[in-house]
mmCIF file of C-alpha atoms and ligand atoms in Angstrom:
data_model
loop_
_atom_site.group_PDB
_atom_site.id
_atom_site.type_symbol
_atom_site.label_atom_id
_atom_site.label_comp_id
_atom_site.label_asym_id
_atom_site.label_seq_id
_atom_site.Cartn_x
_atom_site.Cartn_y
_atom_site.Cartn_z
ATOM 1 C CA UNK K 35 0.000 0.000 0.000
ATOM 2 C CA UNK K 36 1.568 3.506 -0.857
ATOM 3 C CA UNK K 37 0.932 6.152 1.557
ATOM 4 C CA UNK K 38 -1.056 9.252 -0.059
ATOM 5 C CA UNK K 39 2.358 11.225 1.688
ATOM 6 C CA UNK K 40 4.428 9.387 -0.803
ATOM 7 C CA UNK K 41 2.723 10.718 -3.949
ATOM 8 C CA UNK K 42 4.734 14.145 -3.751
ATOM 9 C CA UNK K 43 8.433 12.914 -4.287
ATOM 10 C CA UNK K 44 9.979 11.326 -7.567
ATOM 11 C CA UNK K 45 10.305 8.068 -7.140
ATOM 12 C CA UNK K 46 14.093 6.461 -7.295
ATOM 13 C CA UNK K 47 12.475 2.793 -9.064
ATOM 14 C CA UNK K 48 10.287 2.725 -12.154
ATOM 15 C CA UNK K 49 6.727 2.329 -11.371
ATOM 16 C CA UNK K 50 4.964 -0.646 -9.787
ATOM 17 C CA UNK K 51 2.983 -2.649 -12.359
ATOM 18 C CA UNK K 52 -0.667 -2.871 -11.291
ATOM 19 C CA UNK K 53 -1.550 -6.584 -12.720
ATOM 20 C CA UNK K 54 -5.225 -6.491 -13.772
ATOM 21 C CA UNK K 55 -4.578 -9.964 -14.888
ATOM 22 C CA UNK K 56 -3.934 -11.173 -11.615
ATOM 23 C CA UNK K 57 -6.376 -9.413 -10.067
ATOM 24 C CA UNK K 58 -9.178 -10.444 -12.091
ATOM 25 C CA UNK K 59 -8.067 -13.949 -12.048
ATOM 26 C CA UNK K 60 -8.558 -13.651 -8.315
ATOM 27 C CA UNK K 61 -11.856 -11.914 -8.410
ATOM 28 C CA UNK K 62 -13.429 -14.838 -11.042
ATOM 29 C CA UNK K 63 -11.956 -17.582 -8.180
ATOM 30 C CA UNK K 64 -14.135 -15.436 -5.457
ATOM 31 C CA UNK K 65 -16.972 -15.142 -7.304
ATOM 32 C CA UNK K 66 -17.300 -18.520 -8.470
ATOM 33 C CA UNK K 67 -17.019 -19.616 -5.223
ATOM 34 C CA UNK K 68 -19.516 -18.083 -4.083
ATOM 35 C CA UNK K 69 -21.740 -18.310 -6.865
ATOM 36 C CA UNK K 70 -20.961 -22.238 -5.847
ATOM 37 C CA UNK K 71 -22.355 -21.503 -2.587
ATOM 38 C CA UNK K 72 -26.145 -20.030 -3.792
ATOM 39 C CA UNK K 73 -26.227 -23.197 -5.571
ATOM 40 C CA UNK K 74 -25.729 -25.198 -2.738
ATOM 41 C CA UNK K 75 -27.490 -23.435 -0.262
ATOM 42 C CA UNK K 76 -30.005 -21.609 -2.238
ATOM 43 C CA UNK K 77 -30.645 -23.946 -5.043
ATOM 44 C CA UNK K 78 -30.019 -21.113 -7.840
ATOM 45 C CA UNK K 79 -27.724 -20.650 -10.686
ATOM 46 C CA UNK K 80 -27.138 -16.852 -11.522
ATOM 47 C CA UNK K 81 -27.755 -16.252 -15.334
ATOM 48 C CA UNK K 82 -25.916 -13.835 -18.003
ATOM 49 C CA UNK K 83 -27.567 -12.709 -21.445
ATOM 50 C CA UNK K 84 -25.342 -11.209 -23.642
ATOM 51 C CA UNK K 85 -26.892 -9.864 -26.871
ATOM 52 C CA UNK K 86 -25.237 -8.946 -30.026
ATOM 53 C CA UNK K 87 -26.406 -7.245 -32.855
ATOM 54 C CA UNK K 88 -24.747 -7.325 -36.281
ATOM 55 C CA UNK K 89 -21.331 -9.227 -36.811
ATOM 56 C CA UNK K 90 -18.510 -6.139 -35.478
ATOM 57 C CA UNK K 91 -15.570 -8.926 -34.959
ATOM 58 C CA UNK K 92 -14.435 -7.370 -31.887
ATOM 59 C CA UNK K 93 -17.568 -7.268 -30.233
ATOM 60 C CA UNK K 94 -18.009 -10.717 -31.021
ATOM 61 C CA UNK K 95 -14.888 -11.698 -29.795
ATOM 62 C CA UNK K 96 -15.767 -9.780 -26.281
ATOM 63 C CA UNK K 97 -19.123 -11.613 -26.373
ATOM 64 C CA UNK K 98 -17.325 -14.953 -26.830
ATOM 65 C CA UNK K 99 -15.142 -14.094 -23.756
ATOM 66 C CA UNK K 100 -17.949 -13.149 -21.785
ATOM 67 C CA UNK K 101 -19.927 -16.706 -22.198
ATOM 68 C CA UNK K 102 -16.780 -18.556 -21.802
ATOM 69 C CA UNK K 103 -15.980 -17.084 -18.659
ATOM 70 C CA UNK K 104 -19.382 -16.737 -17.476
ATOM 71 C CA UNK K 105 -19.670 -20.767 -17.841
ATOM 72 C CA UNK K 106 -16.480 -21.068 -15.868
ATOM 73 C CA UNK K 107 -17.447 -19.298 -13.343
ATOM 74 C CA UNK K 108 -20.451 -21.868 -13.117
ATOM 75 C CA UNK K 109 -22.945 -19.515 -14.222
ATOM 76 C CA UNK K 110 -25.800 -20.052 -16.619
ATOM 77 C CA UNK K 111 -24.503 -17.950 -20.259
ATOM 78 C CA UNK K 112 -27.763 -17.379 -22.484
ATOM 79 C CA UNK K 113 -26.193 -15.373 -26.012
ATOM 80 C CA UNK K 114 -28.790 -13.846 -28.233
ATOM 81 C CA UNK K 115 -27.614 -12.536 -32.039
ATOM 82 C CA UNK K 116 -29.759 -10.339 -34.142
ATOM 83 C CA UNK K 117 -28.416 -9.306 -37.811
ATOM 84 C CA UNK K 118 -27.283 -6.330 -38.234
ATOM 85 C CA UNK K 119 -30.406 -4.771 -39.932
ATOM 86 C CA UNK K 120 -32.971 -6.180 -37.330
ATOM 87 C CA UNK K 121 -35.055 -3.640 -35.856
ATOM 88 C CA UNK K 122 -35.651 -1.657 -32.804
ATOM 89 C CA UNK K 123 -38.616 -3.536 -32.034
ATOM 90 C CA UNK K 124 -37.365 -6.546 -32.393
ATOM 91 C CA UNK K 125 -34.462 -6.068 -30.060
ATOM 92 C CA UNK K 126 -37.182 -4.428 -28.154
ATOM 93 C CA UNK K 127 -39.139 -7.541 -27.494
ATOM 94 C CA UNK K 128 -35.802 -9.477 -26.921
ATOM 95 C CA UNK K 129 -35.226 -7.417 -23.953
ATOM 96 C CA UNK K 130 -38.745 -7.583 -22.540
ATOM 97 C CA UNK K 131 -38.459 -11.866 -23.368
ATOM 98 C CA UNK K 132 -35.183 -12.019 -20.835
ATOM 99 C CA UNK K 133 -36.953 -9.650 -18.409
ATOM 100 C CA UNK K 134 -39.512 -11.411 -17.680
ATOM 101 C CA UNK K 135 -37.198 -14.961 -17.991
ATOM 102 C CA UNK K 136 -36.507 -15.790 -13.898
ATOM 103 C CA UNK K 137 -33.042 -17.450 -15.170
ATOM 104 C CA UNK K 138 -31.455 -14.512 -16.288
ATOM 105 C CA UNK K 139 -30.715 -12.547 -13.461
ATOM 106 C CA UNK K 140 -28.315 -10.062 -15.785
ATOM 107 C CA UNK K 141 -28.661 -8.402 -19.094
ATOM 108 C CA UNK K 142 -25.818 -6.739 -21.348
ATOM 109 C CA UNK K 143 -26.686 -5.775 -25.167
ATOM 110 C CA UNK K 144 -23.315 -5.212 -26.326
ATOM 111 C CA UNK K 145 -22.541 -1.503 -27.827
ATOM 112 C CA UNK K 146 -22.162 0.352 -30.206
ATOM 113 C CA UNK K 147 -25.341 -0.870 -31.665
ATOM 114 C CA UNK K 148 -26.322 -0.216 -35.785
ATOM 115 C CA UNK K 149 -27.063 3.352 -36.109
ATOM 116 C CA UNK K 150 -30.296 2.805 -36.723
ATOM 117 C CA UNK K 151 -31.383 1.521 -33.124
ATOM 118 C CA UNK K 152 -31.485 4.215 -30.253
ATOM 119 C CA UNK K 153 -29.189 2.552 -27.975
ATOM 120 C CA UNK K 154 -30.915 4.782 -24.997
ATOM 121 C CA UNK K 155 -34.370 3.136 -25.859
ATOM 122 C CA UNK K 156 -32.873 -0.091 -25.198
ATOM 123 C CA UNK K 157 -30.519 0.415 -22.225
ATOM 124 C CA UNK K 158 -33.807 2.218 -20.755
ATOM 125 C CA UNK K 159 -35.932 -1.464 -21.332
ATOM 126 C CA UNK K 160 -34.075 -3.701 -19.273
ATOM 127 C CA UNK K 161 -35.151 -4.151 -16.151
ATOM 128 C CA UNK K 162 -32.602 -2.001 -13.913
ATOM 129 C CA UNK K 163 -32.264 -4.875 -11.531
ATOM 130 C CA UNK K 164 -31.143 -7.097 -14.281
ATOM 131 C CA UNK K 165 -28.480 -4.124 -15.816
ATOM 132 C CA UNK K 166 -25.348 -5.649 -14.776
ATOM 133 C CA UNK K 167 -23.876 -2.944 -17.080
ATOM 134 C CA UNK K 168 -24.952 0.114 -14.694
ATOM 135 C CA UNK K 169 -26.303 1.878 -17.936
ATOM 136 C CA UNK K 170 -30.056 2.634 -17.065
ATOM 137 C CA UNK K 171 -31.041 5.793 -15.686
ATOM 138 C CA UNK K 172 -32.314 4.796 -13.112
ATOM 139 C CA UNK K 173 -28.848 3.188 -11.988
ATOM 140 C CA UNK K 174 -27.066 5.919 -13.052
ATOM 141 C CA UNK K 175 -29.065 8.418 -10.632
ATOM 142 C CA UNK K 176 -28.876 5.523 -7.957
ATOM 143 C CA UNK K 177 -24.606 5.719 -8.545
ATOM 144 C CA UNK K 178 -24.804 9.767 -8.412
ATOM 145 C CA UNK K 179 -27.221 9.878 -5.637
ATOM 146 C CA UNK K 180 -25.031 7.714 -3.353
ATOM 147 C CA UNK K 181 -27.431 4.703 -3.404
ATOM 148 C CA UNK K 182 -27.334 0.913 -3.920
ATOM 149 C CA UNK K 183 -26.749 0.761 -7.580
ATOM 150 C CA UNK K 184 -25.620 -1.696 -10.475
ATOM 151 C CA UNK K 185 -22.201 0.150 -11.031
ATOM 152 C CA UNK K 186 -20.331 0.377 -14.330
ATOM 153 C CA UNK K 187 -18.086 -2.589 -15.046
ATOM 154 C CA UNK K 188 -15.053 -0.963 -16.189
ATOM 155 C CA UNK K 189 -15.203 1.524 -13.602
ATOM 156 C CA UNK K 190 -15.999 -0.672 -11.199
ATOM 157 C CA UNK K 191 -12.385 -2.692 -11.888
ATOM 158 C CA UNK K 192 -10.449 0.487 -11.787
ATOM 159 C CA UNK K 193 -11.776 1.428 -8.333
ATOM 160 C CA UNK K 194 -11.028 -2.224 -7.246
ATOM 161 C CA UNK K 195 -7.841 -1.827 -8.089
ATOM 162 C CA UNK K 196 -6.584 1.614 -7.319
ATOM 163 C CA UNK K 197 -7.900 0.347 -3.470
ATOM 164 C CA UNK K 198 -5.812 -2.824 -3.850
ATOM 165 C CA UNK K 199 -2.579 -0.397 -4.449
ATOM 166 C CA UNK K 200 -3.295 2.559 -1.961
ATOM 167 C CA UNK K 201 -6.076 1.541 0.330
ATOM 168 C CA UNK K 202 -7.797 4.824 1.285
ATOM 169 C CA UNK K 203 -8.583 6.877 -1.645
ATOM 170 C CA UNK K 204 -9.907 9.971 0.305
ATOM 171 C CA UNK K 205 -8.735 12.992 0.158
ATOM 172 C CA UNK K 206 -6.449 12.130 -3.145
ATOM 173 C CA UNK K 207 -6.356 14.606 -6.382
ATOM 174 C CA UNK K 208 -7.983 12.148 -9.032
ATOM 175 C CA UNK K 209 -8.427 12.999 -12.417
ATOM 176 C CA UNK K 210 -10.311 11.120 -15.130
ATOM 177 C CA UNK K 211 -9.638 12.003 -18.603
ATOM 178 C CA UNK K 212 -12.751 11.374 -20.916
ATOM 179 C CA UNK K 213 -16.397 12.087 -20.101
ATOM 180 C CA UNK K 214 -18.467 8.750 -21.750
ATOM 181 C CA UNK K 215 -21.400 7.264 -20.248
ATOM 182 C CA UNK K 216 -19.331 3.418 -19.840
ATOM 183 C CA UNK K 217 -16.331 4.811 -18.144
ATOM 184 C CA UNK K 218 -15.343 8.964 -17.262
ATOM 185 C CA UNK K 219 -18.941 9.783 -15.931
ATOM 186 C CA UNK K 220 -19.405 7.103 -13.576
ATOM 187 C CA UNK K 221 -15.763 6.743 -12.933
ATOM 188 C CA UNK K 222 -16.138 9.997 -11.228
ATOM 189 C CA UNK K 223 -18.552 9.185 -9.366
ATOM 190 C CA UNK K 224 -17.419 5.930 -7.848
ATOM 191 C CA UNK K 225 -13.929 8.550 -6.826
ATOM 192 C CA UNK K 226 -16.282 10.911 -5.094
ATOM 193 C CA UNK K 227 -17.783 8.181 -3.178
ATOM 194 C CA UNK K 228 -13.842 7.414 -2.003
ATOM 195 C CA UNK K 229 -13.781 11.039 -1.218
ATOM 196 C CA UNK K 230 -11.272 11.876 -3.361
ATOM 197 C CA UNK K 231 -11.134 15.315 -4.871
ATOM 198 C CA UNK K 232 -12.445 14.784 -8.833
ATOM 199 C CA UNK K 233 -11.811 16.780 -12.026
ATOM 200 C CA UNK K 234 -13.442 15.122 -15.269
ATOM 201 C CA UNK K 235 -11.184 16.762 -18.184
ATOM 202 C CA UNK K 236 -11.757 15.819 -22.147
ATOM 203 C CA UNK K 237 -10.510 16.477 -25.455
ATOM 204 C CA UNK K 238 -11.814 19.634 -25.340
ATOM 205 C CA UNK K 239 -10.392 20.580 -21.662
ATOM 206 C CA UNK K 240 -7.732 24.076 -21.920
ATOM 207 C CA UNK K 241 -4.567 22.915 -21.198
ATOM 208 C CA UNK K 242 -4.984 19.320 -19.916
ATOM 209 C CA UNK K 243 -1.553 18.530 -19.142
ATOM 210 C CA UNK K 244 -1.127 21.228 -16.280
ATOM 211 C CA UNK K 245 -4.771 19.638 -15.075
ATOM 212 C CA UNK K 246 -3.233 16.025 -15.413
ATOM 213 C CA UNK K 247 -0.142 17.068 -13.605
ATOM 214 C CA UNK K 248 -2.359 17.695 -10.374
ATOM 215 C CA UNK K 249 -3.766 14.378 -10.082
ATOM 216 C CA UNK K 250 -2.431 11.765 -7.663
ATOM 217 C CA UNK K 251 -4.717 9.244 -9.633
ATOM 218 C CA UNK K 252 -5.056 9.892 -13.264
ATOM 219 C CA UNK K 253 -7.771 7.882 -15.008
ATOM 220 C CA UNK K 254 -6.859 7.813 -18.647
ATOM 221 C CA UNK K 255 -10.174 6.560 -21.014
ATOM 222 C CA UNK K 256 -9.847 9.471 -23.703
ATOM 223 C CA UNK K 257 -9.522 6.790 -26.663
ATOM 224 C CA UNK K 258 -6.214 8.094 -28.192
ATOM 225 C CA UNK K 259 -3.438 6.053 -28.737
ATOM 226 C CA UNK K 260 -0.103 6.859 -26.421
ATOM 227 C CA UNK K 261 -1.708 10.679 -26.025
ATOM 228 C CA UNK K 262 -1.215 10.923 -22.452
ATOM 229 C CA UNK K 263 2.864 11.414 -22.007
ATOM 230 C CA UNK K 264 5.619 11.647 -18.882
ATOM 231 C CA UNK K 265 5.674 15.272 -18.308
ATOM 232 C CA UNK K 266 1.596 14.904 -17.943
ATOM 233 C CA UNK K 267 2.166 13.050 -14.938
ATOM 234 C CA UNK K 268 2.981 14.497 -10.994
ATOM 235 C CA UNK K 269 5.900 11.988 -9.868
ATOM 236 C CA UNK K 270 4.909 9.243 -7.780
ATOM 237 C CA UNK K 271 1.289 9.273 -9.408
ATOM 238 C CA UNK K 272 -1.340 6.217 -9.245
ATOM 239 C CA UNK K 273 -1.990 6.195 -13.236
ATOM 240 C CA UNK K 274 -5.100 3.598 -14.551
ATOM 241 C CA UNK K 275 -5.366 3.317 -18.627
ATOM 242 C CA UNK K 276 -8.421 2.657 -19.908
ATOM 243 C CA UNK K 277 -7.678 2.872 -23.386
ATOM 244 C CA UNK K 278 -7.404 0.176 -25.566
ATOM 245 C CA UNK K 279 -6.227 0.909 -28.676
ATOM 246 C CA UNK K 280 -4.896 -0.670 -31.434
ATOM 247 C CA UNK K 281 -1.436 0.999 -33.275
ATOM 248 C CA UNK K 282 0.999 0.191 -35.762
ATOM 249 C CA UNK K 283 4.726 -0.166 -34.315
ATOM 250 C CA UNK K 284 7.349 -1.085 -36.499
ATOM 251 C CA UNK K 285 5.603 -2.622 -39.464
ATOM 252 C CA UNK K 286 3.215 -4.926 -36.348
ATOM 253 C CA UNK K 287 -0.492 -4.084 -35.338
ATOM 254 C CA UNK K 288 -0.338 -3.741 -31.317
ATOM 255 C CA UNK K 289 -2.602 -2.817 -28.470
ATOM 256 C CA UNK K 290 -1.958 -0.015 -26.399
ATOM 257 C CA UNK K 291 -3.546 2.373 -24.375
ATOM 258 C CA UNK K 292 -4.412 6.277 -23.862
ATOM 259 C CA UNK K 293 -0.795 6.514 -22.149
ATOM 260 C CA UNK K 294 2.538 6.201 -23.180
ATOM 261 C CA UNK K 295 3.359 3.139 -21.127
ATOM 262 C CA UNK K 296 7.095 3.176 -21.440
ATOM 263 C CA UNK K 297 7.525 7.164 -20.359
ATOM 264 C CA UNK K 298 5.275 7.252 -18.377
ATOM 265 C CA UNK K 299 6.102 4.366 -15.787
ATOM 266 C CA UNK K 300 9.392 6.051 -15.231
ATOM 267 C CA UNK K 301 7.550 8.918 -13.424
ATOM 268 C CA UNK K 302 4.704 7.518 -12.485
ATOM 269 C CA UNK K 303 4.365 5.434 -8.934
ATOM 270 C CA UNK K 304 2.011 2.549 -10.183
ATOM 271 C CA UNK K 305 0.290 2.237 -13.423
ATOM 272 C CA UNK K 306 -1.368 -0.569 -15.247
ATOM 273 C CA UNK K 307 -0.265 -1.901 -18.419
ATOM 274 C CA UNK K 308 -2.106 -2.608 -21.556
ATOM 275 C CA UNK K 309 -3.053 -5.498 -22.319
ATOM 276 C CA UNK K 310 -3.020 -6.699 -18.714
ATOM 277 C CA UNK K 311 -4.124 -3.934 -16.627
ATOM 278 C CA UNK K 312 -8.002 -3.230 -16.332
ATOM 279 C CA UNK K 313 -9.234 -5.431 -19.560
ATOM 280 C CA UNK K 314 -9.260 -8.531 -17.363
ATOM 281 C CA UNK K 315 -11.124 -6.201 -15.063
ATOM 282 C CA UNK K 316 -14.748 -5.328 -17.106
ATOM 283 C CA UNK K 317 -15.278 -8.864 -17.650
ATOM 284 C CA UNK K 318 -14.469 -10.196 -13.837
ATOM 285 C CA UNK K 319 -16.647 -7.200 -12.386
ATOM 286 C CA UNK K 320 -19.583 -8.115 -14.852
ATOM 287 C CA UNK K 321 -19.695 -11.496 -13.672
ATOM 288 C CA UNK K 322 -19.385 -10.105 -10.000
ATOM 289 C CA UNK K 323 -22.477 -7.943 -10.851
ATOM 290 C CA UNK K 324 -24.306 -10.772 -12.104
ATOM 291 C CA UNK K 325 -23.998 -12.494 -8.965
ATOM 292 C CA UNK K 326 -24.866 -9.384 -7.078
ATOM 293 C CA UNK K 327 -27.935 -8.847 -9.222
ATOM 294 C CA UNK K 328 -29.114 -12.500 -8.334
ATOM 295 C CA UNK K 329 -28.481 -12.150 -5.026
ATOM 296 C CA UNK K 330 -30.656 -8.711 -5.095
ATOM 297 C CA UNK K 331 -33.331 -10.601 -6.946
ATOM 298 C CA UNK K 332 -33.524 -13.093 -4.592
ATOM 299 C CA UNK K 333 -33.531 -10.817 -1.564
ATOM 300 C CA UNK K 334 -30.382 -12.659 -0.485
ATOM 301 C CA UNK K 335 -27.246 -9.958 1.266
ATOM 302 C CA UNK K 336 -24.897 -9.117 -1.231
ATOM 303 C CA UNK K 337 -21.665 -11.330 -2.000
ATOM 304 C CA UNK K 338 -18.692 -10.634 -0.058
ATOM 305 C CA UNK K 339 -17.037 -10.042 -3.340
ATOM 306 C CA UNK K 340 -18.640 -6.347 -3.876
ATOM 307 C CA UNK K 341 -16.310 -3.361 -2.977
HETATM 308 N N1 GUN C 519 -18.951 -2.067 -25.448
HETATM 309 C C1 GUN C 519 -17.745 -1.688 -24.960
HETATM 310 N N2 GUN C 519 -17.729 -1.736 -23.611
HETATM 311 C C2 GUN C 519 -18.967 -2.144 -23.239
HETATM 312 C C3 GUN C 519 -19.552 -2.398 -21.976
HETATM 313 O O1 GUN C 519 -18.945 -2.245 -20.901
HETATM 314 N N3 GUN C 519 -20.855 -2.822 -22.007
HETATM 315 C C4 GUN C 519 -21.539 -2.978 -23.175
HETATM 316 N N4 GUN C 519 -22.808 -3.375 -23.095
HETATM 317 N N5 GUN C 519 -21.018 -2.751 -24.357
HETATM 318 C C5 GUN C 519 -19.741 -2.348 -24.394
#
């Protein structure tokens, strides 16, 4: 755990690598153990839908990761695909189908949808006890109102982990670079409820790398490849990349993220990597929210798992 005290001085080392891998690997052993336990003692399996529309490759790719890992976590996976040019309707009464479905405790509908579907219309159908993605209003003004709320995944992982590495968050300088719905809104709302002290910058912010420099936890999820660079970054600094981006280095396609990993770690005090830092994350905290929304359904406490 580093001290809050220790954020002001350079550091002598490079920084500690915050493994998301490891982490999240962790998190999927406590939650399937106690999704293990409901079965047991409560005779219940907690249930995932995932629903694609249209054939993106990535977002297939996430969705294939999502029902492999919900499975392994001995979870019920239920996937749902809709070509590209169904209709709003039709998605519509998909929703409303795995509402009312008592073995599907959580609902995702992987985004971006096709522009021709309102993606609010749809996050706003699903029942907000089943949104293990945190996306419906009505979880988002639960979040920002300091109630019991389905919180964002991704998030969700970065708070998880930026506790792991300095305990306490309160009082702490944190700013989050980028101002989506999935990750910089409720991102800074999850730091406020840590007390910290929260700027949300953007693309658009005046002079962001004098704002950046005052953060003792910078949240990077701006979607630019390598934008965020050393002399952005107060020495000694927590740093958490969102970003995951894909760049061409040296003739090769690679991922990276909003930072510039290999700068920036020699200032920095701890910052995740990418791939490998909060990735691993979205997909262990959705299954942790699926067990938390069964365990809500079913009046049950909620798992020891939650932060
Ligand atoms: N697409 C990219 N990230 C996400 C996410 O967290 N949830 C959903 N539903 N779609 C996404």
């Amino acid at each position: 755990m580093t001290p809050a005290t220790a954020q002001t001085a350079r550091p002598a080392a490079p920084a500690a690598i915050i493994d998301g891998t490891a982490f999240a690997t962790s998190l999927r052993q406590r939650v399937a153990f106690e999704v293990a336990r409901i079965k047991n003692q409560q005779g219940l399996t907690p249930g995932l839908a995932v629903v694609l529309v249209g054939d993106d490759p990535a977002s297939a790719v996430y969705v294939r990761n999502k029902g492999t890992q919900t499975r392994a976590a001995g979870m019920a996976s239920f996937e749902h695909r809709l070509p590209s040019n169904a209709d709003a309707e039709t998605l519509l009464a998909l929703v409303r189908q795995l509402n009312d479905d008592p073995s599907v405790h959580g609902i995702l509908v992987q985004l971006p949808l096709p522009g021709h579907i309102d993606s609010d219309l749809v996050i706003n159908a699903i029942d907000p006890a089943k949104d293990v993605d945190g996306f419906h209003i009505l979880n988002v003004g639960l979040l920002g109102t300091g109630q019991k709320a389905m919180v964002p995944c991704t998030p969700l992982g970065c708070i998880m982990l930026l506790k792991d590495q300095l305990g306490s968050l309160a009082g702490l300088n944190a700013v989050v670079v980028g101002r989506s719905n999935i990750v910089g809104k409720p991102m800074a709302q999850l730091l406020l409820r840590e007390s910290c002290t929260v700027t949300i910058a953007h693309s658009r912010s005046r002079d962001l790398p004098a704002i950046c420099r005052n953060a003792d936890i910078l949240i990077a999820a701006v979607g630019r490849p390598e934008m965020i660079g050393a002399d952005w970054i107060k020495p000694g600094a927590v740093v958490i990349d969102v970003g995951i981006n894909r760049a061409e280095r040296d003739g090769r396609s690679r991922l990276v993220g909003d930072v510039d990993f290999a700068a920036v770690s020699q200032v920095a005090g701890a910052i995740t990597p990418v791939p490998g830092g909060v990735g691993p994350m979205t997909i262990a905290c959705l299954l942790a929210n699926t067990l938390t929304a069964c365990c809500r359904i079913h009046g049950l406490p909620d798992p020891a798992i939650a932060v």
